Tab-separated table of C-alpha atoms in Angstrom:
chain	number	residue	atom	x	y	z
A	247	MET	CA	41.409	-23.884	-21.103
A	248	ASP	CA	40.546	-20.126	-21.244
A	249	GLY	CA	43.771	-17.730	-19.835
A	250	LYS	CA	41.917	-16.711	-16.812
A	251	ALA	CA	41.525	-20.523	-16.232
A	252	LYS	CA	44.853	-21.018	-16.442
A	253	ARG	CA	45.485	-18.761	-13.783
A	254	VAL	CA	43.131	-19.666	-11.439
A	255	LEU	CA	44.316	-23.377	-11.656
A	256	ALA	CA	47.454	-22.047	-11.130
A	257	ALA	CA	47.089	-19.808	-8.285
A	258	VAL	CA	45.064	-22.476	-6.328
A	259	SER	CA	47.753	-25.284	-6.760
A	260	VAL	CA	50.589	-24.088	-4.943
A	261	PRO	CA	48.699	-23.704	-1.496
A	262	ALA	CA	47.071	-27.390	-2.605
A	263	PHE	CA	50.633	-28.045	-2.760
A	264	VAL	CA	51.441	-27.099	0.916
A	265	ILE	CA	48.385	-28.742	2.120
A	266	GLY	CA	49.895	-31.406	0.633
A	267	THR	CA	53.059	-30.806	2.063
A	268	ASP	CA	51.551	-31.266	5.922
A	269	PHE	CA	50.716	-34.529	6.648
A	270	THR	CA	52.876	-36.851	4.842
A	271	GLY	CA	55.832	-34.590	5.718
A	272	ALA	CA	54.828	-35.143	9.756
A	273	MET	CA	54.635	-38.474	9.320
A	274	LEU	CA	58.251	-38.987	8.230
A	275	LEU	CA	59.129	-37.630	11.217
A	276	VAL	CA	57.562	-39.377	14.146
A	277	THR	CA	60.293	-40.851	15.105
A	278	PRO	CA	62.714	-37.819	15.538
A	279	ILE	CA	60.099	-36.514	17.776
A	280	GLU	CA	59.702	-39.282	19.721
A	281	ARG	CA	63.375	-39.368	20.760
A	282	GLU	CA	63.155	-35.782	21.264
A	283	TYR	CA	59.950	-36.193	23.862
A	284	SER	CA	60.642	-39.361	25.098
A	285	VAL	CA	56.987	-40.623	23.809
A	286	ASP	CA	55.891	-43.379	21.673
A	287	ILE	CA	53.832	-44.209	18.675
A	288	THR	CA	50.445	-43.218	20.691
A	289	THR	CA	50.892	-39.977	21.804
A	290	THR	CA	53.173	-39.166	18.402
A	291	GLN	CA	50.002	-40.574	16.668
A	292	TRP	CA	48.048	-37.277	17.808
A	293	ILE	CA	50.613	-35.064	16.243
A	294	LEU	CA	49.067	-36.402	12.675
A	295	ASN	CA	45.646	-37.421	13.992
A	296	ALA	CA	44.927	-34.099	15.716
A	297	TYR	CA	45.532	-32.201	12.568
A	298	ALA	CA	43.226	-34.792	10.512
A	299	LEU	CA	40.566	-34.708	13.127
A	300	THR	CA	40.222	-30.756	13.144
A	301	PHE	CA	41.095	-31.101	9.931
A	302	SER	CA	38.055	-32.871	8.675
A	303	MET	CA	35.373	-31.706	11.331
A	304	CYS	CA	36.118	-28.151	9.470
A	305	LEU	CA	36.178	-28.861	5.661
A	306	VAL	CA	32.807	-28.546	5.441
A	307	ALA	CA	32.059	-25.957	7.744
A	308	GLY	CA	34.829	-24.114	5.389
A	309	GLY	CA	33.146	-24.835	2.327
A	310	ARG	CA	30.072	-23.485	3.420
A	311	LEU	CA	31.733	-20.822	4.933
A	312	GLY	CA	33.600	-20.409	0.969
A	313	ASP	CA	29.909	-21.038	-0.548
A	314	LEU	CA	28.553	-17.492	2.016
A	315	PHE	CA	30.638	-15.431	1.930
A	316	GLY	CA	33.648	-16.106	-1.335
A	317	HIS	CA	36.122	-18.490	-1.661
A	318	ARG	CA	38.529	-16.697	-2.406
A	319	GLN	CA	38.421	-14.792	0.707
A	320	TYR	CA	38.548	-18.027	2.795
A	321	VAL	CA	41.479	-19.060	1.378
A	322	LEU	CA	43.657	-16.119	2.136
A	323	LEU	CA	42.028	-16.435	6.223
A	324	GLY	CA	42.453	-20.166	6.517
A	325	LEU	CA	46.072	-19.595	5.371
A	326	GLY	CA	47.109	-17.107	8.265
A	327	VAL	CA	45.699	-19.599	10.792
A	328	PHE	CA	47.652	-22.075	8.616
A	329	GLY	CA	50.738	-20.083	9.037
A	330	VAL	CA	50.624	-18.783	12.236
A	331	ALA	CA	50.172	-22.094	13.751
A	332	SER	CA	53.158	-23.385	12.127
A	333	LEU	CA	54.979	-20.834	13.308
A	334	GLY	CA	53.875	-22.453	16.388
A	335	CYS	CA	55.274	-26.114	15.544
A	336	VAL	CA	58.308	-24.893	15.036
A	337	MET	CA	58.743	-23.141	18.789
A	338	ALA	CA	56.446	-25.864	20.412
A	339	PRO	CA	57.959	-26.670	24.199
A	340	ASP	CA	56.792	-29.728	24.812
A	341	VAL	CA	54.732	-32.752	22.200
A	342	THR	CA	51.203	-31.200	24.337
A	343	PHE	CA	52.026	-27.539	22.511
A	344	LEU	CA	52.913	-29.305	19.546
A	345	ILE	CA	49.466	-31.275	19.526
A	346	TRP	CA	47.567	-28.370	19.936
A	347	ALA	CA	49.859	-26.520	17.049
A	348	ARG	CA	49.086	-29.301	14.992
A	349	ALA	CA	45.251	-29.261	15.558
A	350	LEU	CA	45.357	-25.395	14.979
A	351	GLN	CA	46.548	-26.017	11.764
A	352	GLY	CA	44.186	-28.473	10.727
A	353	ILE	CA	41.661	-25.645	11.645
A	354	GLY	CA	43.215	-23.504	8.805
A	355	SER	CA	43.493	-26.154	6.044
A	356	ALA	CA	39.958	-26.515	6.606
A	357	PHE	CA	39.095	-23.163	4.861
A	358	ILE	CA	41.835	-23.810	3.067
A	359	TRP	CA	41.247	-26.831	0.698
A	360	PRO	CA	37.135	-26.941	-0.462
A	361	CYS	CA	37.409	-23.797	-1.444
A	362	LEU	CA	40.762	-24.419	-3.816
A	363	LEU	CA	38.034	-27.065	-4.962
A	364	ALA	CA	35.373	-24.794	-5.235
A	365	LEU	CA	37.486	-22.302	-7.108
A	366	ALA	CA	39.104	-25.061	-9.533
A	367	ALA	CA	35.916	-26.965	-10.463
A	368	THR	CA	33.784	-23.681	-11.336
A	369	CYS	CA	36.802	-21.474	-13.325
A	370	VAL	CA	36.210	-23.967	-15.931
A	371	GLU	CA	33.207	-25.491	-18.533
A	372	GLU	CA	31.495	-28.304	-17.311
A	373	ASP	CA	33.302	-31.159	-19.610
A	374	GLU	CA	37.060	-29.178	-18.328
A	375	ARG	CA	35.944	-30.017	-14.986
A	376	GLY	CA	37.355	-33.559	-14.364
A	377	ALA	CA	40.870	-31.858	-15.495
A	378	ALA	CA	40.897	-29.107	-13.555
A	379	VAL	CA	40.153	-30.726	-10.380
A	380	GLY	CA	42.767	-33.745	-11.742
A	381	ILE	CA	45.239	-30.900	-11.786
A	382	LEU	CA	44.414	-29.807	-8.070
A	383	LEU	CA	44.754	-33.113	-6.810
A	384	GLY	CA	48.655	-33.795	-8.882
A	385	ALA	CA	48.957	-30.999	-6.922
A	386	VAL	CA	48.109	-32.348	-3.661
A	387	ALA	CA	49.705	-35.327	-4.614
A	388	SER	CA	52.723	-33.884	-5.497
A	389	GLY	CA	53.115	-32.258	-2.130
A	390	ASN	CA	52.061	-35.499	-0.379
A	391	ALA	CA	55.248	-36.832	-2.557
A	392	MET	CA	57.196	-34.265	-1.945
A	393	ALA	CA	56.819	-33.853	1.731
A	394	PRO	CA	58.959	-36.815	2.782
A	395	PHE	CA	61.713	-35.762	0.683
A	396	ILE	CA	61.491	-32.167	2.213
A	397	ALA	CA	60.981	-33.376	5.830
A	398	GLY	CA	63.992	-35.457	5.622
A	399	THR	CA	66.313	-32.877	3.904
A	400	LEU	CA	65.708	-30.085	6.657
A	401	ALA	CA	65.281	-32.242	9.739
A	402	GLU	CA	69.281	-33.996	7.973
A	403	ILE	CA	70.948	-30.545	8.145
A	404	GLY	CA	69.168	-29.330	11.173
A	405	ASP	CA	66.542	-30.689	13.165
A	406	TRP	CA	62.726	-31.543	12.287
A	407	ARG	CA	61.438	-28.024	13.077
A	408	GLY	CA	62.120	-26.991	9.622
A	409	PHE	CA	60.010	-28.762	8.208
A	410	PHE	CA	57.024	-26.163	10.315
A	411	GLY	CA	59.416	-23.362	9.046
A	412	PHE	CA	59.044	-24.124	5.407
A	413	ASN	CA	55.163	-24.803	5.803
A	414	THR	CA	55.219	-21.048	7.069
A	415	VAL	CA	57.064	-19.365	4.564
A	416	PHE	CA	54.940	-21.108	1.655
A	417	ALA	CA	51.893	-20.126	3.809
A	418	ALA	CA	52.919	-16.773	3.079
A	419	ILE	CA	53.670	-17.293	-0.477
A	420	SER	CA	50.329	-18.506	-1.421
A	421	ALA	CA	48.675	-15.933	0.069
A	422	ALA	CA	50.474	-13.281	-2.265
A	423	LEU	CA	49.592	-15.739	-5.244
A	424	MET	CA	46.235	-15.869	-4.436
A	425	TYR	CA	45.313	-12.155	-3.744
A	426	ARG	CA	47.292	-11.130	-6.745
A	427	LEU	CA	45.911	-13.519	-9.551
A	428	VAL	CA	42.149	-15.217	-8.065
A	429	ASP	CA	39.603	-12.071	-8.755
A	430	ARG	CA	37.171	-11.671	-5.312
A	431	GLU	CA	33.508	-13.060	-6.055
A	432	THR	CA	30.721	-10.986	-6.859
A	433	GLU	CA	28.007	-13.990	-6.203
A	434	HIS	CA	27.308	-16.110	-3.425
A	435	ALA	CA	24.695	-18.737	-1.834
A	436	THR	CA	23.153	-16.391	0.678
A	437	ASP	CA	20.436	-18.272	2.975
A	438	GLU	CA	22.719	-20.868	3.736
A	439	LYS	CA	23.890	-21.398	8.074
A	440	VAL	CA	27.078	-23.509	9.738
A	441	ASP	CA	26.043	-26.512	11.230
A	442	ILE	CA	28.179	-25.608	14.204
A	443	LEU	CA	26.007	-28.373	16.456
A	444	GLY	CA	26.280	-31.053	14.246
A	445	MET	CA	29.882	-30.357	13.384
A	446	ILE	CA	30.562	-30.837	17.001
A	447	THR	CA	28.703	-33.911	17.658
A	448	LEU	CA	30.595	-35.656	15.139
A	449	ALA	CA	33.633	-34.228	16.334
A	450	VAL	CA	32.991	-35.706	19.523
A	451	ALA	CA	32.253	-39.146	18.323
A	452	VAL	CA	35.351	-38.955	16.123
A	453	PHE	CA	37.488	-38.044	19.208
A	454	CYS	CA	35.946	-40.508	21.494
A	455	LEU	CA	36.965	-43.184	19.522
A	456	MET	CA	39.898	-42.312	18.680
A	457	PHE	CA	40.921	-41.661	21.844
A	458	GLY	CA	39.262	-45.246	22.769
A	459	LEU	CA	41.057	-46.684	20.415
A	460	ASP	CA	44.472	-44.816	21.917
A	461	LEU	CA	43.354	-45.423	25.769
A	462	GLY	CA	43.081	-49.525	24.673
A	463	ALA	CA	46.356	-50.006	23.491
A	464	ASP	CA	48.159	-48.748	25.976
A	465	PHE	CA	46.031	-49.538	29.006
A	466	GLY	CA	44.092	-52.603	27.690
A	467	TRP	CA	40.451	-52.609	26.307
A	468	THR	CA	38.550	-53.436	29.355
A	469	GLY	CA	39.549	-50.446	31.103
A	470	LEU	CA	36.168	-48.310	32.184
A	471	VAL	CA	37.916	-45.580	30.709
A	472	THR	CA	38.125	-46.604	27.303
A	473	LEU	CA	34.992	-48.580	27.528
A	474	ALA	CA	33.154	-45.540	29.091
A	475	LEU	CA	34.916	-43.269	25.589
A	476	PHE	CA	33.627	-45.961	23.163
A	477	GLY	CA	29.949	-45.875	24.575
A	478	GLY	CA	30.248	-42.449	24.079
A	479	ALA	CA	31.234	-42.439	20.764
A	480	LEU	CA	28.546	-44.843	19.821
A	481	VAL	CA	26.331	-42.839	21.539
A	482	PHE	CA	27.489	-39.097	19.625
A	483	PHE	CA	27.280	-40.797	16.412
A	484	ALA	CA	23.742	-42.395	16.599
A	485	LEU	CA	22.971	-38.640	17.680
A	486	PHE	CA	24.445	-36.859	14.884
A	487	PRO	CA	21.920	-38.069	11.827
A	488	PHE	CA	18.891	-36.304	14.645
A	489	VAL	CA	21.375	-33.924	15.232
A	490	GLU	CA	21.149	-33.260	11.349
A	491	SER	CA	17.512	-33.696	11.136
A	492	LYS	CA	16.665	-30.865	13.571
A	493	VAL	CA	18.958	-27.758	11.401
A	494	LYS	CA	17.776	-25.476	8.910
A	495	ASP	CA	21.008	-26.085	7.130
A	496	PRO	CA	22.437	-29.748	8.152
A	497	MET	CA	26.473	-30.241	8.331
A	498	VAL	CA	25.785	-33.470	5.683
A	499	PRO	CA	22.272	-31.858	4.247
A	500	LEU	CA	19.965	-35.877	4.353
A	501	GLN	CA	18.988	-35.996	0.969
A	502	MET	CA	22.414	-35.948	-0.385
A	503	MET	CA	23.144	-38.612	2.092
A	504	ARG	CA	19.858	-40.230	0.911
A	505	ASN	CA	21.362	-40.848	-2.386
A	506	HIS	CA	23.727	-44.082	-1.926
A	507	GLN	CA	25.189	-43.559	-4.955
A	508	PHE	CA	26.455	-39.912	-4.010
A	509	VAL	CA	27.645	-41.924	-0.235
A	510	ARG	CA	29.283	-44.488	-2.189
A	511	THR	CA	31.531	-42.114	-3.422
A	512	LEU	CA	32.248	-40.345	-0.590
A	513	SER	CA	33.645	-43.548	1.493
A	514	LEU	CA	36.165	-44.141	-1.620
A	515	ASN	CA	37.651	-41.251	-0.417
A	516	GLY	CA	38.509	-42.458	2.609
A	517	LEU	CA	38.609	-45.678	2.275
A	518	PRO	CA	42.168	-45.808	0.094
A	519	ALA	CA	43.415	-43.411	2.125
A	520	ILE	CA	43.770	-45.546	5.587
A	521	VAL	CA	45.950	-48.298	3.271
A	522	LEU	CA	48.299	-45.039	1.563
A	523	PHE	CA	48.575	-44.045	4.880
A	524	LEU	CA	49.840	-46.591	6.861
A	525	CYS	CA	52.211	-47.081	3.782
A	526	MET	CA	53.809	-42.940	4.569
A	527	LEU	CA	53.299	-43.939	8.314
A	528	TYR	CA	55.482	-47.132	8.487
A	529	LEU	CA	57.591	-47.423	5.589
A	530	PRO	CA	59.890	-44.753	6.362
A	531	GLN	CA	59.829	-45.765	10.231
A	532	TYR	CA	60.732	-49.652	8.711
A	533	MET	CA	63.813	-48.280	6.371
A	534	GLN	CA	64.677	-46.112	9.608
A	535	LYS	CA	64.308	-49.673	12.340
A	536	VAL	CA	64.936	-52.304	9.896
A	537	PHE	CA	67.193	-51.094	8.022
A	538	GLY	CA	69.219	-48.782	10.429
A	539	TRP	CA	68.446	-45.565	7.305
A	540	SER	CA	68.506	-41.974	8.365
A	541	ILE	CA	65.715	-39.580	8.259
A	542	PHE	CA	67.429	-38.409	5.083
A	543	TRP	CA	68.016	-42.020	3.371
A	544	SER	CA	64.589	-42.872	4.174
A	545	SER	CA	63.239	-39.712	2.317
A	546	LEU	CA	64.553	-40.569	-0.218
A	547	GLY	CA	63.875	-44.053	0.044
A	548	MET	CA	60.040	-43.003	-0.540
A	549	LEU	CA	60.260	-40.862	-4.103
A	550	SER	CA	59.113	-44.281	-5.155
A	551	LEU	CA	56.144	-44.042	-3.758
A	552	GLY	CA	55.768	-40.631	-4.223
A	553	VAL	CA	56.965	-39.817	-8.115
A	554	PRO	CA	54.735	-42.696	-9.505
A	555	ILE	CA	51.717	-41.153	-7.277
A	556	SER	CA	52.299	-37.714	-8.498
A	557	ILE	CA	52.454	-39.321	-11.768
A	558	VAL	CA	49.021	-40.820	-12.205
A	559	ASN	CA	46.867	-38.335	-9.791
A	560	VAL	CA	47.411	-35.780	-12.676
A	561	ALA	CA	46.761	-37.912	-15.730
A	562	VAL	CA	43.534	-40.078	-14.101
A	563	GLY	CA	42.161	-36.918	-14.745
A	564	ASN	CA	42.233	-37.743	-18.457
A	565	TYR	CA	40.715	-40.764	-18.378
A	566	TYR	CA	37.071	-39.660	-15.931
A	567	ASN	CA	34.954	-39.514	-18.769
A	568	SER	CA	36.402	-41.827	-21.082
A	569	VAL	CA	37.082	-44.943	-18.945
A	570	GLY	CA	34.380	-43.963	-16.088
A	571	PRO	CA	34.850	-43.587	-12.331
A	572	ARG	CA	34.195	-47.417	-11.543
A	573	LYS	CA	36.890	-49.280	-13.328
A	574	LEU	CA	39.356	-46.488	-12.365
A	575	MET	CA	38.271	-46.941	-8.875
A	576	ALA	CA	37.820	-50.412	-8.966
A	577	ILE	CA	41.207	-51.400	-10.600
A	578	GLY	CA	42.336	-48.955	-8.151
A	579	HIS	CA	41.960	-50.981	-4.997
A	580	ALA	CA	42.611	-53.703	-6.851
A	581	PHE	CA	46.480	-52.595	-6.430
A	582	LEU	CA	46.121	-51.769	-3.124
A	583	ILE	CA	45.092	-55.267	-2.387
A	584	VAL	CA	48.391	-56.327	-3.867
A	585	CYS	CA	50.184	-53.659	-2.264
A	586	CYS	CA	48.969	-55.139	1.430
A	587	ILE	CA	49.484	-58.817	0.495
A	588	LEU	CA	53.160	-57.592	-1.192
A	589	MET	CA	53.425	-56.537	2.384
A	590	LEU	CA	52.664	-59.645	4.739
A	591	LEU	CA	54.623	-61.541	2.609
A	592	MET	CA	57.689	-59.052	2.756
A	593	LYS	CA	60.889	-60.169	4.796
A	594	GLU	CA	63.912	-58.352	5.746
A	595	SER	CA	66.613	-60.239	4.166
A	596	TRP	CA	64.497	-58.512	1.106
A	597	GLY	CA	65.815	-55.223	1.416
A	598	TYR	CA	65.077	-52.201	0.213
A	599	LEU	CA	64.308	-53.215	-3.222
A	600	GLY	CA	61.553	-55.533	-1.991
A	601	LEU	CA	59.632	-52.699	-0.377
A	602	ILE	CA	59.821	-51.013	-4.451
A	603	PRO	CA	57.031	-52.685	-5.453
A	604	VAL	CA	54.957	-51.936	-1.909
A	605	MET	CA	55.447	-48.469	-3.117
A	606	VAL	CA	54.993	-48.462	-6.506
A	607	THR	CA	51.772	-50.770	-5.862
A	608	VAL	CA	49.984	-47.900	-3.537
A	609	ALA	CA	50.949	-45.352	-5.343
A	610	ILE	CA	48.547	-46.440	-8.500
A	611	GLY	CA	46.220	-47.605	-6.692
A	612	GLY	CA	45.653	-44.478	-4.338
A	613	GLY	CA	46.001	-42.406	-7.623
A	614	LEU	CA	43.147	-44.474	-9.521
A	615	ALA	CA	41.220	-44.446	-6.520
A	616	PHE	CA	41.088	-40.839	-5.347
A	617	GLY	CA	40.806	-38.674	-8.125
A	618	PRO	CA	37.329	-40.817	-9.617
A	619	ALA	CA	35.915	-40.236	-6.169
A	620	GLY	CA	36.705	-36.607	-5.528
A	621	THR	CA	35.492	-35.920	-8.778
A	622	ALA	CA	32.660	-37.697	-8.566
A	623	ALA	CA	31.221	-36.310	-5.654
A	624	VAL	CA	31.691	-32.608	-6.854
A	625	ASN	CA	30.140	-33.761	-9.990
A	626	ALA	CA	27.307	-35.293	-7.878
A	627	VAL	CA	26.252	-31.395	-7.290
A	628	GLY	CA	25.301	-28.112	-8.962
A	629	PRO	CA	28.296	-24.923	-8.904
A	630	LYS	CA	26.738	-23.795	-5.656
A	631	ARG	CA	27.583	-26.943	-3.451
A	632	ALA	CA	31.009	-26.978	-5.310
A	633	GLY	CA	32.519	-26.153	-1.631
A	634	LEU	CA	30.169	-28.361	0.481
A	635	ALA	CA	30.860	-31.515	-1.596
A	636	GLY	CA	34.912	-30.781	-1.823
A	637	GLY	CA	34.387	-30.302	2.231
A	638	LEU	CA	32.707	-33.909	2.372
A	639	SER	CA	35.037	-35.268	0.033
A	640	PHE	CA	38.161	-34.769	1.817
A	641	MET	CA	36.112	-34.596	5.648
A	642	PHE	CA	35.670	-38.623	4.472
A	643	HIS	CA	38.952	-39.117	3.074
A	644	LEU	CA	40.854	-37.663	6.406
A	645	GLY	CA	38.631	-38.718	8.918
A	646	LEU	CA	38.047	-42.392	7.586
A	647	GLY	CA	42.044	-41.669	7.396
A	648	ALA	CA	42.806	-40.600	10.467
A	649	ILE	CA	40.170	-43.552	12.221
A	650	GLY	CA	42.002	-46.069	10.175
A	651	ILE	CA	45.036	-44.873	11.130
A	652	ALA	CA	43.914	-45.284	15.239
A	653	CYS	CA	42.409	-48.649	14.393
A	654	ALA	CA	45.855	-49.942	12.646
A	655	THR	CA	48.320	-48.517	15.362
A	656	ALA	CA	45.901	-49.781	18.311
A	657	LEU	CA	46.044	-52.975	16.412
A	658	MET	CA	50.060	-52.875	15.613
A	659	PHE	CA	50.485	-51.568	19.269
A	660	SER	CA	48.996	-54.580	20.856
A	661	ALA	CA	50.690	-57.120	18.769
A	662	ALA	CA	54.089	-55.610	19.255
A	663	ILE	CA	53.455	-56.217	23.357
A	664	ARG	CA	52.619	-60.065	22.503
A	665	GLN	CA	55.804	-60.646	20.553
A	666	VAL	CA	57.680	-58.770	23.019
A	667	ALA	CA	55.745	-61.004	25.986
A	668	SER	CA	56.567	-63.609	24.028
A	669	THR	CA	60.214	-63.272	23.060
A	670	LEU	CA	61.297	-62.632	26.603
A	671	ALA	CA	58.427	-65.155	28.586
A	672	SER	CA	60.707	-67.672	25.877
A	673	ALA	CA	64.190	-66.229	27.805
A	674	ASN	CA	62.201	-66.749	30.903
A	675	LEU	CA	62.800	-63.267	31.985
A	676	THR	CA	60.301	-60.501	33.510
A	677	LEU	CA	60.081	-57.030	32.924
A	678	SER	CA	57.331	-54.496	33.884
A	679	PRO	CA	53.933	-53.861	32.004
A	680	SER	CA	55.463	-49.464	31.312
A	681	ASP	CA	59.147	-51.045	30.273
A	682	MET	CA	57.297	-53.318	27.816
A	683	ARG	CA	55.092	-50.683	26.526
A	684	LEU	CA	58.491	-48.946	25.479
A	685	LEU	CA	59.984	-51.749	24.472
A	686	ALA	CA	56.891	-52.927	21.828
A	687	ALA	CA	56.925	-48.774	20.771
A	688	GLY	CA	60.703	-47.896	20.240
A	689	THR	CA	63.434	-48.762	18.719
A	690	LEU	CA	66.846	-49.182	20.033
A	691	GLU	CA	68.599	-46.526	19.586
A	692	ASP	CA	65.888	-44.789	21.864
A	693	PRO	CA	67.720	-43.079	25.495
A	694	ALA	CA	64.835	-45.646	27.008
A	695	ILE	CA	65.513	-48.800	25.947
A	696	LYS	CA	68.997	-47.927	25.964
A	697	SER	CA	68.785	-47.644	29.884
A	698	ILE	CA	66.934	-51.175	29.562
A	699	LEU	CA	68.977	-52.814	27.931
A	700	GLY	CA	71.811	-51.586	30.330
A	701	ARG	CA	70.352	-52.578	33.308
A	702	ALA	CA	70.224	-56.803	31.960
A	703	SER	CA	72.873	-59.095	31.785
A	704	GLY	CA	74.917	-59.842	28.165
A	705	LYS	CA	72.626	-62.534	27.142
A	706	ASP	CA	69.140	-60.716	28.695
A	707	ALA	CA	70.337	-57.960	27.099
A	708	GLU	CA	70.504	-59.778	23.669
A	709	VAL	CA	67.252	-60.867	24.321
A	710	ILE	CA	65.664	-57.975	24.904
A	711	ALA	CA	67.328	-56.859	21.698
A	712	GLU	CA	65.401	-59.208	19.617
A	713	ALA	CA	62.107	-57.978	21.211
A	714	VAL	CA	61.922	-54.787	19.916
A	715	ARG	CA	63.193	-55.773	16.870
A	716	GLN	CA	60.383	-58.693	16.474
A	717	SER	CA	58.012	-56.438	17.731
A	718	PHE	CA	57.984	-53.924	14.925
A	719	ALA	CA	57.812	-56.701	12.245
A	720	SER	CA	55.083	-58.218	13.965
A	721	GLY	CA	53.021	-54.967	14.982
A	722	LEU	CA	53.752	-53.941	11.056
A	723	HIS	CA	51.653	-57.248	10.280
A	724	ALA	CA	48.709	-56.618	11.996
A	725	ALA	CA	48.119	-53.119	10.897
A	726	PHE	CA	48.553	-54.413	7.121
A	727	TRP	CA	46.354	-57.228	7.368
A	728	PHE	CA	43.872	-54.545	8.398
A	729	GLY	CA	44.775	-52.437	5.414
A	730	LEU	CA	44.308	-55.457	3.363
A	731	ALA	CA	40.283	-55.767	4.614
A	732	ILE	CA	39.539	-52.151	4.587
A	733	ALA	CA	41.343	-52.644	0.390
A	734	VAL	CA	38.307	-56.011	-0.145
A	735	LEU	CA	36.300	-53.135	1.219
A	736	GLY	CA	36.641	-50.571	-0.964
A	737	LEU	CA	36.575	-52.611	-4.176
A	738	VAL	CA	33.380	-54.232	-3.143
A	739	ILE	CA	32.034	-50.553	-3.310
A	740	SER	CA	33.527	-49.706	-6.071
A	741	LEU	CA	32.188	-52.578	-7.949
A	742	SER	CA	28.775	-51.873	-6.703
A	743	VAL	CA	28.603	-47.766	-8.232
A	744	ASP	CA	26.076	-47.154	-10.825
A	745	GLU	CA	27.758	-44.298	-12.885
A	746	SER	CA	24.140	-43.550	-14.604
A	747	LYS	CA	23.247	-41.677	-11.194
A	748	LEU	CA	25.887	-39.785	-10.538
A	749	ARG	CA	24.695	-36.718	-12.572
A	750	SER	CA	27.042	-33.502	-12.782
A	751	ASP	CA	23.752	-31.425	-13.830
A	752	GLN	CA	21.868	-31.459	-10.824
A	753	GLU	CA	21.719	-31.557	-7.227
A	754	ALA	CA	22.416	-34.882	-5.436
A	755	GLY	CA	18.870	-35.694	-4.365
């Protein structure tokens, strides 16, 4: 690589690191946010999903706008939006404000990421593109890895809001580096438009699905509103291809979607994210709720996942051409399968040492799967479509990841409620449905659960406390059975990829 390429890669790696911290760092803060606002996980998951939804739905628009008007310009714009939204998270007076601020953060990130990927992919020669994209993905993965430690440390010395203060400061630093080190582009696409209608159609479909899963877990799956939301999701998902066939410049070009190999690489950008997000969301909670660890010690515990995934993400780019994406992605999904099996066999008595193999296997699996899938998607189109390909690949990464987390959380919460009901029934105890939901979603440290325990007699309080402890383990098993099914599906799709049809010198289709 020449000096200019190294300068660009250095500049884009800093905002990539910041983007990487935002999602996984917020995962570690779920428990303290639940406590401060007195809400359960079906509400706090929207702090994650609001970000993931707006990020994934606006990614393609961000990529297209970057292709049209300049990637550097839209990175700077996105960093401005991201910084303002991060400040809103710091000042959030309630959980609703926080969720809306997180949604705005997602929009800012959607402007940033595809343009960063396009800058990295086009600042080098074609034979160096795998290494360049690997460096960028390594920066994101490093952010993913360090975010729990950063969030845990800041929460320990202050409170959870300090993490979003960190986002605000580093957004400003990133903007200064981009402005100083990256030159303004002089050539842009001029004949394309942003597909607002397609973006809205897909966003409504995904929102209806995720909100329906949320309500179904809380209030039952046969309620009128829940069924209406699922019906709305089906309608809008069915409308999406029709809308895309009618607009001039569709969000997801149909000729690209007809390329089965390209579609498979896109799905393989998303399926591994489900298992990785399951671990990043629930393993810190496992440490806090089962081991009784603080947020800070939980963040240190997550380094067993963060460090190896950073190393693998950086290293795997060097093997893209020699080994091939098909083998790398298949081996990655095999490791994810092992991770889920280990989690299903996990016993509380194994302690933290039992979690280390889980975290190492998901780190290796995620590292082997993500990089090759992202590079394959970008290589399937020409440089002028690099922003679009980057947007689509990360749209699938976060979109499928968010949908997967919503499905897993719904399964987890339903299993936890059944476990609470079973434990209480065995002791002939009866509680209201609202109290049972609190027991299924909380910890023994939650004020609401302490209140329930305070109203019970000594023996009954012991039964209720045991129901709380068992509910999390039962729900976790349900979530990782779902993760195992997803990992197996990813392995099957990986093995079906035909590398000879993934071309880097022509546009898909």
